Amino acid sequence: QVRLVESGGGLVQTGESLRLSCAASGIIFSINVMGWYRQAPGKQRELVASISSSGYAAYADSVKGRFTISRDNAKSTVYLQMNILKPEDTAVYYCTADVRSSPGSSNLYWGQGTQVTVSS
């Protein structure tokens, strides 16, 4: 199976930055889309950003212009650079990856989640 291991979360003040990393390991033939979701207390899970295997990125309106998603296909790793953080960004952030372990077989995997807290 595939495992996603995240790092980079923490506690910061308003206006500061963090970079999240998520590395996939296991039986990987290829990885299609990778992305980051977040879930704040009392709110539904929200797609923050996603990136295709070719590098096309999409963002939620709430983070557009502040966050940047990127990936290193050789390392099976996706990153989320978060700038100008706001208290509203406080949430548990989850990495996800659509992984093909063989041609024609695809499964969605999730990281364990990492806490990002932005103090006011």
PDB file of C-alpha atoms in Angstrom:
ATOM      1  CA  GLN A   1       0.000   0.000   0.000  1.00  0.00           C
ATOM      2  CA  VAL A   2       0.874   3.656  -0.237  1.00  0.00           C
ATOM      3  CA  ARG A   3       1.677   5.887   2.696  1.00  0.00           C
ATOM      4  CA  LEU A   4       1.685   9.669   2.758  1.00  0.00           C
ATOM      5  CA  VAL A   5       3.884  11.307   5.372  1.00  0.00           C
ATOM      6  CA  GLU A   6       3.387  14.986   6.124  1.00  0.00           C
ATOM      7  CA  SER A   7       5.560  17.546   7.842  1.00  0.00           C
ATOM      8  CA  GLY A   8       5.810  21.288   8.340  1.00  0.00           C
ATOM      9  CA  GLY A   9       2.783  22.207  10.407  1.00  0.00           C
ATOM     10  CA  GLY A  10       3.037  24.371  13.479  1.00  0.00           C
ATOM     11  CA  LEU A  11       2.060  27.517  15.309  1.00  0.00           C
ATOM     12  CA  VAL A  12       2.682  30.906  13.731  1.00  0.00           C
ATOM     13  CA  GLN A  13       1.461  34.461  14.028  1.00  0.00           C
ATOM     14  CA  THR A  14      -0.687  36.338  11.544  1.00  0.00           C
ATOM     15  CA  GLY A  15       1.306  37.299   8.469  1.00  0.00           C
ATOM     16  CA  GLU A  16       3.955  34.607   8.838  1.00  0.00           C
ATOM     17  CA  SER A  17       4.637  31.651   6.569  1.00  0.00           C
ATOM     18  CA  LEU A  18       4.810  27.879   6.669  1.00  0.00           C
ATOM     19  CA  ARG A  19       5.673  25.213   4.140  1.00  0.00           C
ATOM     20  CA  LEU A  20       3.994  21.832   4.302  1.00  0.00           C
ATOM     21  CA  SER A  21       5.529  18.753   2.720  1.00  0.00           C
ATOM     22  CA  CYS A  22       4.012  15.379   1.928  1.00  0.00           C
ATOM     23  CA  ALA A  23       5.972  12.423   0.580  1.00  0.00           C
ATOM     24  CA  ALA A  24       4.353   9.319  -0.861  1.00  0.00           C
ATOM     25  CA  SER A  25       5.992   5.918  -0.551  1.00  0.00           C
ATOM     26  CA  GLY A  26       5.086   2.358  -1.426  1.00  0.00           C
ATOM     27  CA  ILE A  27       4.085   0.680  -4.668  1.00  0.00           C
ATOM     28  CA  ILE A  28       3.712   3.598  -7.039  1.00  0.00           C
ATOM     29  CA  PHE A  29       3.378   3.286 -10.764  1.00  0.00           C
ATOM     30  CA  SER A  30       2.370   6.900 -11.180  1.00  0.00           C
ATOM     31  CA  ILE A  31       0.584   9.677  -9.320  1.00  0.00           C
ATOM     32  CA  ASN A  32      -2.133  11.699 -10.963  1.00  0.00           C
ATOM     33  CA  VAL A  33      -3.459  14.615  -8.942  1.00  0.00           C
ATOM     34  CA  MET A  34      -2.021  15.548  -5.544  1.00  0.00           C
ATOM     35  CA  GLY A  35      -3.539  18.070  -3.230  1.00  0.00           C
ATOM     36  CA  TRP A  36      -4.164  19.555   0.162  1.00  0.00           C
ATOM     37  CA  TYR A  37      -7.419  19.663   2.079  1.00  0.00           C
ATOM     38  CA  ARG A  38      -8.083  21.340   5.383  1.00  0.00           C
ATOM     39  CA  GLN A  39     -10.724  21.063   8.050  1.00  0.00           C
ATOM     40  CA  ALA A  40     -11.323  23.668  10.723  1.00  0.00           C
ATOM     41  CA  PRO A  41     -13.394  23.023  13.846  1.00  0.00           C
ATOM     42  CA  GLY A  42     -17.094  23.124  13.025  1.00  0.00           C
ATOM     43  CA  LYS A  43     -16.497  23.324   9.288  1.00  0.00           C
ATOM     44  CA  GLN A  44     -16.570  20.900   6.388  1.00  0.00           C
ATOM     45  CA  ARG A  45     -13.440  19.654   4.739  1.00  0.00           C
ATOM     46  CA  GLU A  46     -12.244  22.111   2.127  1.00  0.00           C
ATOM     47  CA  LEU A  47     -10.020  21.568  -0.880  1.00  0.00           C
ATOM     48  CA  VAL A  48      -7.236  24.104  -0.526  1.00  0.00           C
ATOM     49  CA  ALA A  49      -5.151  23.364  -3.595  1.00  0.00           C
ATOM     50  CA  SER A  50      -4.494  20.645  -6.123  1.00  0.00           C
ATOM     51  CA  ILE A  51      -1.875  20.000  -8.746  1.00  0.00           C
ATOM     52  CA  SER A  52      -1.841  17.653 -11.709  1.00  0.00           C
ATOM     53  CA  SER A  53       1.055  15.461 -12.752  1.00  0.00           C
ATOM     54  CA  SER A  54       1.899  18.008 -15.434  1.00  0.00           C
ATOM     55  CA  GLY A  55       1.991  20.869 -12.945  1.00  0.00           C
ATOM     56  CA  TYR A  56      -1.389  22.519 -13.442  1.00  0.00           C
ATOM     57  CA  ALA A  57      -2.504  24.017 -10.131  1.00  0.00           C
ATOM     58  CA  ALA A  58      -5.856  25.130  -8.793  1.00  0.00           C
ATOM     59  CA  TYR A  59      -6.686  26.963  -5.564  1.00  0.00           C
ATOM     60  CA  ALA A  60      -9.581  27.770  -3.317  1.00  0.00           C
ATOM     61  CA  ASP A  61     -10.564  31.427  -3.540  1.00  0.00           C
ATOM     62  CA  SER A  62      -9.730  31.938   0.117  1.00  0.00           C
ATOM     63  CA  VAL A  63      -6.044  31.133  -0.417  1.00  0.00           C
ATOM     64  CA  LYS A  64      -5.473  32.300  -3.975  1.00  0.00           C
ATOM     65  CA  GLY A  65      -2.516  34.646  -4.156  1.00  0.00           C
ATOM     66  CA  ARG A  66      -1.169  33.562  -0.774  1.00  0.00           C
ATOM     67  CA  PHE A  67      -0.601  29.811  -1.128  1.00  0.00           C
ATOM     68  CA  THR A  68       1.430  27.963  -3.740  1.00  0.00           C
ATOM     69  CA  ILE A  69       1.261  24.244  -4.402  1.00  0.00           C
ATOM     70  CA  SER A  70       4.112  22.431  -6.111  1.00  0.00           C
ATOM     71  CA  ARG A  71       5.352  18.893  -6.594  1.00  0.00           C
ATOM     72  CA  ASP A  72       8.503  16.934  -7.225  1.00  0.00           C
ATOM     73  CA  ASN A  73       7.555  13.878  -9.251  1.00  0.00           C
ATOM     74  CA  ALA A  74      10.964  12.261  -8.802  1.00  0.00           C
ATOM     75  CA  LYS A  75      10.435  12.350  -5.032  1.00  0.00           C
ATOM     76  CA  SER A  76       6.671  11.685  -5.131  1.00  0.00           C
ATOM     77  CA  THR A  77       6.316  14.755  -2.949  1.00  0.00           C
ATOM     78  CA  VAL A  78       3.861  17.631  -2.877  1.00  0.00           C
ATOM     79  CA  TYR A  79       4.407  20.942  -1.107  1.00  0.00           C
ATOM     80  CA  LEU A  80       2.201  23.757   0.065  1.00  0.00           C
ATOM     81  CA  GLN A  81       3.858  27.115   0.613  1.00  0.00           C
ATOM     82  CA  MET A  82       1.580  29.206   2.799  1.00  0.00           C
ATOM     83  CA  ASN A  83       2.282  32.935   3.015  1.00  0.00           C
ATOM     84  CA  ILE A  84       0.551  35.813   4.767  1.00  0.00           C
ATOM     85  CA  LEU A  85      -1.216  33.379   7.031  1.00  0.00           C
ATOM     86  CA  LYS A  86      -4.433  34.430   8.721  1.00  0.00           C
ATOM     87  CA  PRO A  87      -6.290  33.070  11.750  1.00  0.00           C
ATOM     88  CA  GLU A  88      -8.907  31.771   9.314  1.00  0.00           C
ATOM     89  CA  ASP A  89      -6.252  29.408   7.933  1.00  0.00           C
ATOM     90  CA  THR A  90      -6.151  27.533  11.228  1.00  0.00           C
ATOM     91  CA  ALA A  91      -7.093  23.929  10.507  1.00  0.00           C
ATOM     92  CA  VAL A  92      -5.853  20.397  10.199  1.00  0.00           C
ATOM     93  CA  TYR A  93      -4.288  20.062   6.778  1.00  0.00           C
ATOM     94  CA  TYR A  94      -4.460  16.738   4.951  1.00  0.00           C
ATOM     95  CA  CYS A  95      -2.350  15.655   2.025  1.00  0.00           C
ATOM     96  CA  THR A  96      -3.984  13.518  -0.639  1.00  0.00           C
ATOM     97  CA  ALA A  97      -2.750  11.701  -3.714  1.00  0.00           C
ATOM     98  CA  ASP A  98      -4.438   9.742  -6.479  1.00  0.00           C
ATOM     99  CA  VAL A  99      -2.001   6.873  -6.921  1.00  0.00           C
ATOM    100  CA  ARG A 100      -1.791   4.218  -9.606  1.00  0.00           C
ATOM    101  CA  SER A 101      -0.035   1.102  -8.330  1.00  0.00           C
ATOM    102  CA  SER A 102      -0.446  -0.475 -11.771  1.00  0.00           C
ATOM    103  CA  PRO A 103      -1.877   0.654 -15.104  1.00  0.00           C
ATOM    104  CA  GLY A 104      -5.633   1.051 -14.855  1.00  0.00           C
ATOM    105  CA  SER A 105      -5.730   0.826 -11.065  1.00  0.00           C
ATOM    106  CA  SER A 106      -6.123   4.010  -9.035  1.00  0.00           C
ATOM    107  CA  ASN A 107      -6.758   4.719  -5.365  1.00  0.00           C
ATOM    108  CA  LEU A 108      -6.981   7.866  -3.306  1.00  0.00           C
ATOM    109  CA  TYR A 109      -4.691   8.040  -0.287  1.00  0.00           C
ATOM    110  CA  TRP A 110      -4.597  10.438   2.633  1.00  0.00           C
ATOM    111  CA  GLY A 111      -1.969  11.663   5.004  1.00  0.00           C
ATOM    112  CA  GLN A 112      -2.446  11.649   8.754  1.00  0.00           C
ATOM    113  CA  GLY A 113      -3.079  15.376   8.925  1.00  0.00           C
ATOM    114  CA  THR A 114      -0.937  18.140  10.346  1.00  0.00           C
ATOM    115  CA  GLN A 115      -2.122  21.001  12.525  1.00  0.00           C
ATOM    116  CA  VAL A 116      -1.627  24.571  11.382  1.00  0.00           C
ATOM    117  CA  THR A 117      -2.490  27.224  13.938  1.00  0.00           C
ATOM    118  CA  VAL A 118      -2.325  30.939  13.198  1.00  0.00           C
ATOM    119  CA  SER A 119      -2.616  33.165  16.230  1.00  0.00           C
ATOM    120  CA  SER A 120      -4.053  36.668  16.183  1.00  0.00           C
TER     121      SER A 120
END
